[in-house]
Amino acid sequence: MPGFLLRRLAASLLLLFLVLTVTFFLLRLAPGDPVGLSESSRLTAEERADQRRIYGLDRPLPVQYAIWLSAVALHFDWGTSLAYQRPVNRLIAEALPATLLLASAALVVEYGLGLLLGVAAARRPDSALDHLIRILSLLVTSQPVFWFGLMAILVFALAWPVVPAGHLRSVDAADLAAGRRALDLLYHLALPALVLGVHGCGAIARVARGSLLEVLGRDAITAARARGLSERRVLWVHALRNAVVPLIQLFALSATALLSGSFVTEVVFSWPGIGLLTFTALSARDYPLVLATTALAAVLAIAGNLAADVAHAVADPRVRDA
Amino acid sequence: MPIPRYGRPARFLALALLPALAAAGCGGRGETKAPAAVTPRRGGTAVVGWNGDIKTFNELLVPSNYVTTEVLMRLFLRLVDEQPDYDKGPPTFAPLLARSWEWSADRKALTFYLQPEARWSDGVPVTADDVRFTWQAQTSHDVGWDSANMKRQITDVEVVDPKTARFHFTRAYGRQMTDANEGVILPAHVWGKLPFSQWHRSGDWFHEHLVVDGAFALESWEPHQQVVLKRNEHYFEKGFPLLDRVVVRVVTDQASLMTQLFNGELDFVPQVAPADAARIAADPRLQLLAYWFRLVVAVAWNNRSPLFADPEVRRALAQAIDRQTIVDTLWGKYGRVADSPIVKAVWAHDNALPPLSYDPAAAQRILAAKGFRDSDGDGVLDRGGKPFAFELISNAGNQQRNDAAVMIQAQLKKVGIKVTPRIIDFGTLVELTDEGRYEAAVTGLGMDTSLDLTGNFHSRSIGAGNGSNFARYSNPEVDRLIDQSLAVVDLKDVRPILDRIQEILNRDQPYTFLWESQRMPAINRRLHDVRPNMLFSLSNIKEWWIEPHR
Amino acid sequence: MPSLGVPSGTVHPRLTANRRVLPGALRGGIALVGLLLATAVAAPLLAPQDPIEQVDPAVAQGRPPGTSLPEIHLRDGRRLLADRVARLPEGLVAERLGRSESFPAAAVANLTAGGVGDRRRFLLGSDRFGRDVLSRILYGARVSLAIGIFAVSLALTLGIAVGALAALGGSLLDALLMRLVDALLAFPSFFLVIALSALFHSGTVAVVLILAATSWMETSRLARAEIQSLKRRDFILAARATGEGPVAIFFRHLLPNALTPLLVQAALLVGSLILAESSLSFLGLGIQPPTPSWGNMVADGRDLLVTAWWMSTFPGAALALTVIAFNLLADGVRDLLDPRSRGGLPFSPPAL
């Protein structure tokens, strides 16, 4: 097992390096230039040349790559954002907590709700409840996230205003006491987290249902029932423990899904997270910022895959020896 | 459960400045005043929602963008305040940081006398050193400011005495004041401590060492979320601003912006879409303001492309596009057909331009005369074996321009021209148009009150980095006229030259001008005395006042 | 496919068919998908109006569902719409754009005793150019379904090819290919999509290619897993023992058995790629106007949700319905193969 893990870890690091390098050069291939996207009509060649020099864009590309790579590898310095003229590290550090908060809250909703619904459906297969749950879970997954978000805002922030229409905090949140401030945060978190969570719970519910049904049909379960164990014990202790494995794999892969889902949600809700940052960075050709957010997303994806593979290997010994 | 509002205890102050307020409030076409139902009062917080991010506190560091400029103009001051009387004549200016100014006899020197009471928020007086320092920063090659080009005619800024600064120019010309006045004055005693070569690596340093002299000071900043401005107690104009605080909220999505306006979270939104205008006008809690904006949207024809090289073909195309219907569909009463890069609200617009009417039959005749016929019966004109087909690009994120491309496609189809609209992201559009790798594009031409047409129409502005003449229009007579217009000393004399240029542009159609539109800010009626104009949305924010929260 | 907000397909127990009765989900799924495909094919017959043509956009724009406007056909070829028309002895007076316009009788081609003989109906409302939302939805079905099906076919083919190569081609090839797949999966999909859209001309072909390019990786992993487990099975070993060539074994034994979970994933993928196209349009990079696709219709109407909800809601509903249909189909197929506790099975599932 440790050998397997070490090999995969080494491979993951290599992968990360590859992804970043390709991203670096791919970005330059795309048309568009950070210098010259100004809204001023007075920008002339002289200013552009100055800015190119200041941003280090006038050097040959391999030299720029070497400079950037050494800064990242040696000092973990991801450079200065071209659009904001602020350190990228700080921009990411400011944005990350918001995304993590949203993603965790959404995950809790997604898995909590998904498991509950999946179990409820699996307990009484083919019943009216089962069909209802299956239809509902289909319904929520079948819409684009941004659509879901916009509808939610329309209904719950405008038509029947129970929650604010976006942002992380109220305008005057800084003046509130710590307890009230936390409540204000929750208040603003509610809608985006619910939107993301409810949207994803459909898939979880279906997987949970399918997996649970499959496990419930096994001999081991029949045997447990024969031994006289209560249905509740059978379900929650024995069956669920086995049924949870595909969910673990899904969970690991959800990291990337959640990141890209929250990306769209952040734009709709003006949530100051990594998704919003990336989106604006891409449009502005803000190379250092794009590279840093790409690295973040890549790390998440690679880590997610790694975790999924580890979970699979733990569950299926044949794989780890392959 | 609406968002808790900020009930500060109302403080009523008899304002001796009320008559001055009233006087300052008159004049300027295109501004709308909220009815003065209640007396102005001091205090309260207004929340402004904007679809754009405030990038930095040092405007010299980042590519200029409207939101950042507007916010920084509340914290810092320019030397003089351009007045919104652009419908009457060349720009006039009112005192701001400079109490008065005078020209030398040969008009190559401009001396500013600064407000004696002006001081920075740390108590240090604003001096001519600040003015000189600002000029040095603006023109420094280590800073690389976007608009440094405007300062190229200024040879020196002389510190005559602590409250007197003198600008020296290479020659006398019409735009000296505008050029001198561009950019806010920066604090030399604090920001001068950091060498220019380090400015771009120290983005947050300026926020940490922020001293201001404007009507507002910075209370707090949550990056990508909001900026909270509070009244600057050191501001030299006593009695202003009326508001205690202004919150500028960054809202990334237009639909959310509208939602927050309708549910009362926002008091001022600088721009709403025409489709929302009717609903806002009908809502008793809200008010729609409208003023003509200094942007003309046009189709840029790549004049170097074989299809569009002939001005008569371009005129035919202009006549085949039903611009009035486009305006009616996209803007309703909030837009009008444009016929010049200078908008009708500005004094120098040539009102005698012969209109280019919508006449598809005439267009077809001209095209036929130029050899375009449908020789293979496929519904598309062709000449020399090549069909009259082209790609019309426009940038993602601007709904009206994308819509225009779609409508133009439908209209030109009727005369046998095949248009393929293509929506691309802004950065790509800029590169393609700069380098001439496009056929036609829907773009915006922004003309500021200095009326310098070089950027869009002079042949030396062709090519990436040289300017914005992406139509690649090259007409020696226009070049000569533009150069003449820049040499004029008294801007009133520039009128005949600009008229002639507009005539030629109308005849040559390097761009087919589509529309001018109104900016439609929307306010909550508890906010009063809001007078945005073509120059700035937050123009008179120091005079805004808000009713106490009910 | 963890891209643009939709979680990927699911983990499937791998089994062979249990053909007792077609489960309800499958029947529902087949029926719905069939209905959608039929509608898409029959769009030219069903659509009341042309989806692209703009007839008097200034008057027709933004009309709520159920609007019906009189349509004036002029002899010079123009067609105008009006809010109301009234017949006068000398001709016609029409109210449009807040003004009254009169037309002499000679100029109007479709004059009747009461007004004009034609009306333009907007059953589901009109969009910002006065085009009929219903017609655009019907034509949009063609685009959205075509994109989904083509992109998935491409992704499936590529995924199976790579997955099979990895599973059958020896451990070095396997490691190489799977690392490549991992690398591509590690790229944040939104970045890839935007970068690719910027590099290629956006358009239907580009959208199909981009969607396929960002989703074949999951398929290849699944294909690889399936084939890997299948290749050790007795019946494969038997086939090799009898001397069948590897190509024959692949196409006759491995592929058909591996195909079923792959098809389930494919069905799910169609739904999620159709959704992804709409997210692309949300970012401005999807199908170019004026061609209607459900995705760009939803994106188009999103700024007007508060005032003209029908522009986005109906295409959004069509989107949801289609995705539901394909998901139902996938569910149905999986139900068909799913080992239930009741009923015997020829093979028992490997312990997870």
PDB file of C-alpha atoms in Angstrom, chain B residues 341-495:
ATOM      1  CA  PRO B 341     -18.783  60.321 -33.621  1.00  0.00           C
ATOM      2  CA  ILE B 342     -19.685  63.512 -31.794  1.00  0.00           C
ATOM      3  CA  VAL B 343     -23.004  62.974 -30.055  1.00  0.00           C
ATOM      4  CA  LYS B 344     -25.879  65.360 -30.556  1.00  0.00           C
ATOM      5  CA  ALA B 345     -25.789  66.461 -26.926  1.00  0.00           C
ATOM      6  CA  VAL B 346     -22.368  68.019 -27.440  1.00  0.00           C
ATOM      7  CA  TRP B 347     -22.035  71.533 -28.843  1.00  0.00           C
ATOM      8  CA  ALA B 348     -19.802  70.616 -31.734  1.00  0.00           C
ATOM      9  CA  HIS B 349     -22.162  68.141 -33.319  1.00  0.00           C
ATOM     10  CA  ASP B 350     -22.825  69.085 -36.902  1.00  0.00           C
ATOM     11  CA  ASN B 351     -26.578  69.435 -37.046  1.00  0.00           C
ATOM     12  CA  ALA B 352     -26.594  70.011 -40.783  1.00  0.00           C
ATOM     13  CA  LEU B 353     -25.386  66.609 -41.864  1.00  0.00           C
ATOM     14  CA  PRO B 354     -27.366  65.203 -44.785  1.00  0.00           C
ATOM     15  CA  PRO B 355     -29.101  62.118 -43.426  1.00  0.00           C
ATOM     16  CA  LEU B 356     -28.371  58.716 -44.869  1.00  0.00           C
ATOM     17  CA  SER B 357     -31.812  57.257 -45.078  1.00  0.00           C
ATOM     18  CA  TYR B 358     -32.864  53.640 -44.981  1.00  0.00           C
ATOM     19  CA  ASP B 359     -33.342  52.784 -48.621  1.00  0.00           C
ATOM     20  CA  PRO B 360     -32.643  49.152 -49.470  1.00  0.00           C
ATOM     21  CA  ALA B 361     -33.668  49.698 -53.085  1.00  0.00           C
ATOM     22  CA  ALA B 362     -31.092  52.443 -53.502  1.00  0.00           C
ATOM     23  CA  ALA B 363     -28.525  50.239 -51.809  1.00  0.00           C
ATOM     24  CA  GLN B 364     -29.214  47.447 -54.243  1.00  0.00           C
ATOM     25  CA  ARG B 365     -28.842  49.809 -57.199  1.00  0.00           C
ATOM     26  CA  ILE B 366     -25.480  51.054 -55.972  1.00  0.00           C
ATOM     27  CA  LEU B 367     -24.236  47.543 -55.315  1.00  0.00           C
ATOM     28  CA  ALA B 368     -25.393  46.427 -58.739  1.00  0.00           C
ATOM     29  CA  ALA B 369     -23.564  49.358 -60.281  1.00  0.00           C
ATOM     30  CA  LYS B 370     -20.443  48.233 -58.452  1.00  0.00           C
ATOM     31  CA  GLY B 371     -20.687  44.819 -59.993  1.00  0.00           C
ATOM     32  CA  PHE B 372     -22.436  42.864 -57.251  1.00  0.00           C
ATOM     33  CA  ARG B 373     -25.004  40.553 -58.706  1.00  0.00           C
ATOM     34  CA  ASP B 374     -26.552  37.281 -57.723  1.00  0.00           C
ATOM     35  CA  SER B 375     -25.110  35.364 -60.632  1.00  0.00           C
ATOM     36  CA  ASP B 376     -25.659  31.905 -59.220  1.00  0.00           C
ATOM     37  CA  GLY B 377     -29.152  32.389 -57.852  1.00  0.00           C
ATOM     38  CA  ASP B 378     -28.314  31.431 -54.283  1.00  0.00           C
ATOM     39  CA  GLY B 379     -29.766  34.604 -52.854  1.00  0.00           C
ATOM     40  CA  VAL B 380     -26.374  36.084 -52.095  1.00  0.00           C
ATOM     41  CA  LEU B 381     -24.752  38.786 -54.191  1.00  0.00           C
ATOM     42  CA  ASP B 382     -21.381  38.034 -55.632  1.00  0.00           C
ATOM     43  CA  ARG B 383     -18.671  39.690 -57.665  1.00  0.00           C
ATOM     44  CA  GLY B 384     -15.795  38.042 -59.441  1.00  0.00           C
ATOM     45  CA  GLY B 385     -16.845  34.676 -58.108  1.00  0.00           C
ATOM     46  CA  LYS B 386     -16.692  35.789 -54.487  1.00  0.00           C
ATOM     47  CA  PRO B 387     -19.916  36.092 -52.491  1.00  0.00           C
ATOM     48  CA  PHE B 388     -20.719  39.219 -50.556  1.00  0.00           C
ATOM     49  CA  ALA B 389     -20.399  37.507 -47.206  1.00  0.00           C
ATOM     50  CA  PHE B 390     -18.592  38.588 -44.072  1.00  0.00           C
ATOM     51  CA  GLU B 391     -18.300  38.023 -40.367  1.00  0.00           C
ATOM     52  CA  LEU B 392     -19.587  40.682 -38.013  1.00  0.00           C
ATOM     53  CA  ILE B 393     -17.897  40.401 -34.637  1.00  0.00           C
ATOM     54  CA  SER B 394     -19.042  41.899 -31.368  1.00  0.00           C
ATOM     55  CA  ASN B 395     -18.034  41.408 -27.781  1.00  0.00           C
ATOM     56  CA  ALA B 396     -19.676  39.013 -25.390  1.00  0.00           C
ATOM     57  CA  GLY B 397     -21.145  40.808 -22.424  1.00  0.00           C
ATOM     58  CA  ASN B 398     -22.630  43.719 -24.322  1.00  0.00           C
ATOM     59  CA  GLN B 399     -26.169  42.686 -25.056  1.00  0.00           C
ATOM     60  CA  GLN B 400     -27.146  45.630 -27.251  1.00  0.00           C
ATOM     61  CA  ARG B 401     -24.176  45.264 -29.547  1.00  0.00           C
ATOM     62  CA  ASN B 402     -24.755  41.560 -29.955  1.00  0.00           C
ATOM     63  CA  ASP B 403     -28.385  42.279 -30.693  1.00  0.00           C
ATOM     64  CA  ALA B 404     -27.402  44.869 -33.274  1.00  0.00           C
ATOM     65  CA  ALA B 405     -25.276  42.274 -35.048  1.00  0.00           C
ATOM     66  CA  VAL B 406     -28.237  39.922 -35.198  1.00  0.00           C
ATOM     67  CA  MET B 407     -30.551  42.607 -36.540  1.00  0.00           C
ATOM     68  CA  ILE B 408     -28.036  43.756 -39.129  1.00  0.00           C
ATOM     69  CA  GLN B 409     -27.732  40.195 -40.301  1.00  0.00           C
ATOM     70  CA  ALA B 410     -31.484  39.954 -40.816  1.00  0.00           C
ATOM     71  CA  GLN B 411     -31.638  43.292 -42.608  1.00  0.00           C
ATOM     72  CA  LEU B 412     -28.694  42.782 -44.942  1.00  0.00           C
ATOM     73  CA  LYS B 413     -30.035  39.388 -45.861  1.00  0.00           C
ATOM     74  CA  LYS B 414     -32.889  41.175 -47.586  1.00  0.00           C
ATOM     75  CA  VAL B 415     -30.500  42.829 -50.021  1.00  0.00           C
ATOM     76  CA  GLY B 416     -28.572  39.659 -50.608  1.00  0.00           C
ATOM     77  CA  ILE B 417     -25.645  40.090 -48.262  1.00  0.00           C
ATOM     78  CA  LYS B 418     -24.692  37.233 -46.012  1.00  0.00           C
ATOM     79  CA  VAL B 419     -23.622  38.308 -42.553  1.00  0.00           C
ATOM     80  CA  THR B 420     -22.404  35.865 -39.919  1.00  0.00           C
ATOM     81  CA  PRO B 421     -22.545  37.345 -36.437  1.00  0.00           C
ATOM     82  CA  ARG B 422     -19.862  36.115 -34.126  1.00  0.00           C
ATOM     83  CA  ILE B 423     -19.691  36.903 -30.440  1.00  0.00           C
ATOM     84  CA  ILE B 424     -16.216  36.753 -28.968  1.00  0.00           C
ATOM     85  CA  ASP B 425     -14.694  37.780 -25.727  1.00  0.00           C
ATOM     86  CA  PHE B 426     -13.467  41.330 -25.322  1.00  0.00           C
ATOM     87  CA  GLY B 427      -9.774  40.596 -25.203  1.00  0.00           C
ATOM     88  CA  THR B 428      -9.946  38.686 -28.451  1.00  0.00           C
ATOM     89  CA  LEU B 429     -12.005  41.416 -30.095  1.00  0.00           C
ATOM     90  CA  VAL B 430      -9.462  44.037 -29.146  1.00  0.00           C
ATOM     91  CA  GLU B 431      -6.637  42.017 -30.598  1.00  0.00           C
ATOM     92  CA  LEU B 432      -8.450  41.229 -33.832  1.00  0.00           C
ATOM     93  CA  THR B 433      -9.500  44.816 -34.420  1.00  0.00           C
ATOM     94  CA  ASP B 434      -6.094  46.190 -33.462  1.00  0.00           C
ATOM     95  CA  GLU B 435      -4.370  43.933 -35.913  1.00  0.00           C
ATOM     96  CA  GLY B 436      -6.936  44.277 -38.649  1.00  0.00           C
ATOM     97  CA  ARG B 437      -7.751  40.578 -38.686  1.00  0.00           C
ATOM     98  CA  TYR B 438     -11.461  41.060 -39.022  1.00  0.00           C
ATOM     99  CA  GLU B 439     -14.006  42.166 -41.586  1.00  0.00           C
ATOM    100  CA  ALA B 440     -16.596  44.109 -39.675  1.00  0.00           C
ATOM    101  CA  ALA B 441     -17.109  44.736 -35.982  1.00  0.00           C
ATOM    102  CA  VAL B 442     -19.704  46.340 -33.769  1.00  0.00           C
ATOM    103  CA  THR B 443     -17.770  48.723 -31.560  1.00  0.00           C
ATOM    104  CA  GLY B 444     -18.207  51.750 -29.395  1.00  0.00           C
ATOM    105  CA  LEU B 445     -16.572  55.090 -30.082  1.00  0.00           C
ATOM    106  CA  GLY B 446     -16.224  57.132 -26.936  1.00  0.00           C
ATOM    107  CA  MET B 447     -15.573  60.781 -27.505  1.00  0.00           C
ATOM    108  CA  ASP B 448     -14.632  62.897 -24.532  1.00  0.00           C
ATOM    109  CA  THR B 449     -15.257  66.616 -24.409  1.00  0.00           C
ATOM    110  CA  SER B 450     -11.840  67.478 -25.761  1.00  0.00           C
ATOM    111  CA  LEU B 451     -13.134  66.249 -29.137  1.00  0.00           C
ATOM    112  CA  ASP B 452      -9.808  64.853 -30.229  1.00  0.00           C
ATOM    113  CA  LEU B 453     -10.604  62.690 -33.220  1.00  0.00           C
ATOM    114  CA  THR B 454      -7.050  61.438 -33.691  1.00  0.00           C
ATOM    115  CA  GLY B 455      -7.523  58.139 -31.989  1.00  0.00           C
ATOM    116  CA  ASN B 456     -10.311  56.901 -34.236  1.00  0.00           C
ATOM    117  CA  PHE B 457      -9.834  58.639 -37.555  1.00  0.00           C
ATOM    118  CA  HIS B 458      -6.244  59.725 -38.078  1.00  0.00           C
ATOM    119  CA  SER B 459      -4.170  57.462 -40.276  1.00  0.00           C
ATOM    120  CA  ARG B 460      -1.314  57.463 -37.779  1.00  0.00           C
ATOM    121  CA  SER B 461      -3.620  55.667 -35.341  1.00  0.00           C
ATOM    122  CA  ILE B 462      -3.736  52.573 -37.524  1.00  0.00           C
ATOM    123  CA  GLY B 463      -2.046  49.517 -36.152  1.00  0.00           C
ATOM    124  CA  ALA B 464      -1.781  47.802 -32.837  1.00  0.00           C
ATOM    125  CA  GLY B 465      -0.645  50.191 -30.149  1.00  0.00           C
ATOM    126  CA  ASN B 466      -0.897  53.285 -32.301  1.00  0.00           C
ATOM    127  CA  GLY B 467      -4.463  54.122 -31.514  1.00  0.00           C
ATOM    128  CA  SER B 468      -8.006  53.062 -32.135  1.00  0.00           C
ATOM    129  CA  ASN B 469      -8.392  53.534 -35.862  1.00  0.00           C
ATOM    130  CA  PHE B 470      -9.271  49.930 -36.401  1.00  0.00           C
ATOM    131  CA  ALA B 471     -11.401  50.740 -39.406  1.00  0.00           C
ATOM    132  CA  ARG B 472      -8.024  51.504 -40.967  1.00  0.00           C
ATOM    133  CA  TYR B 473      -9.432  54.657 -42.453  1.00  0.00           C
ATOM    134  CA  SER B 474      -6.857  56.745 -44.245  1.00  0.00           C
ATOM    135  CA  ASN B 475      -7.913  60.050 -45.719  1.00  0.00           C
ATOM    136  CA  PRO B 476      -5.201  62.718 -46.083  1.00  0.00           C
ATOM    137  CA  GLU B 477      -7.741  65.537 -45.942  1.00  0.00           C
ATOM    138  CA  VAL B 478      -9.181  64.262 -42.668  1.00  0.00           C
ATOM    139  CA  ASP B 479      -5.665  63.848 -41.313  1.00  0.00           C
ATOM    140  CA  ARG B 480      -4.887  67.431 -42.152  1.00  0.00           C
ATOM    141  CA  LEU B 481      -8.112  68.702 -40.642  1.00  0.00           C
ATOM    142  CA  ILE B 482      -7.585  66.767 -37.422  1.00  0.00           C
ATOM    143  CA  ASP B 483      -4.065  68.140 -37.077  1.00  0.00           C
ATOM    144  CA  GLN B 484      -5.492  71.600 -37.645  1.00  0.00           C
ATOM    145  CA  SER B 485      -8.127  71.069 -34.976  1.00  0.00           C
ATOM    146  CA  LEU B 486      -5.461  70.117 -32.457  1.00  0.00           C
ATOM    147  CA  ALA B 487      -3.467  73.258 -33.167  1.00  0.00           C
ATOM    148  CA  VAL B 488      -6.379  75.613 -32.550  1.00  0.00           C
ATOM    149  CA  VAL B 489      -5.824  77.720 -29.485  1.00  0.00           C
ATOM    150  CA  ASP B 490      -9.346  78.867 -28.769  1.00  0.00           C
ATOM    151  CA  LEU B 491     -11.594  75.829 -28.889  1.00  0.00           C
ATOM    152  CA  LYS B 492     -14.543  77.866 -30.119  1.00  0.00           C
ATOM    153  CA  ASP B 493     -12.736  78.182 -33.449  1.00  0.00           C
ATOM    154  CA  VAL B 494     -12.594  74.460 -33.904  1.00  0.00           C
ATOM    155  CA  ARG B 495     -16.236  74.254 -34.909  1.00  0.00           C
TER     156      ARG B 495
END
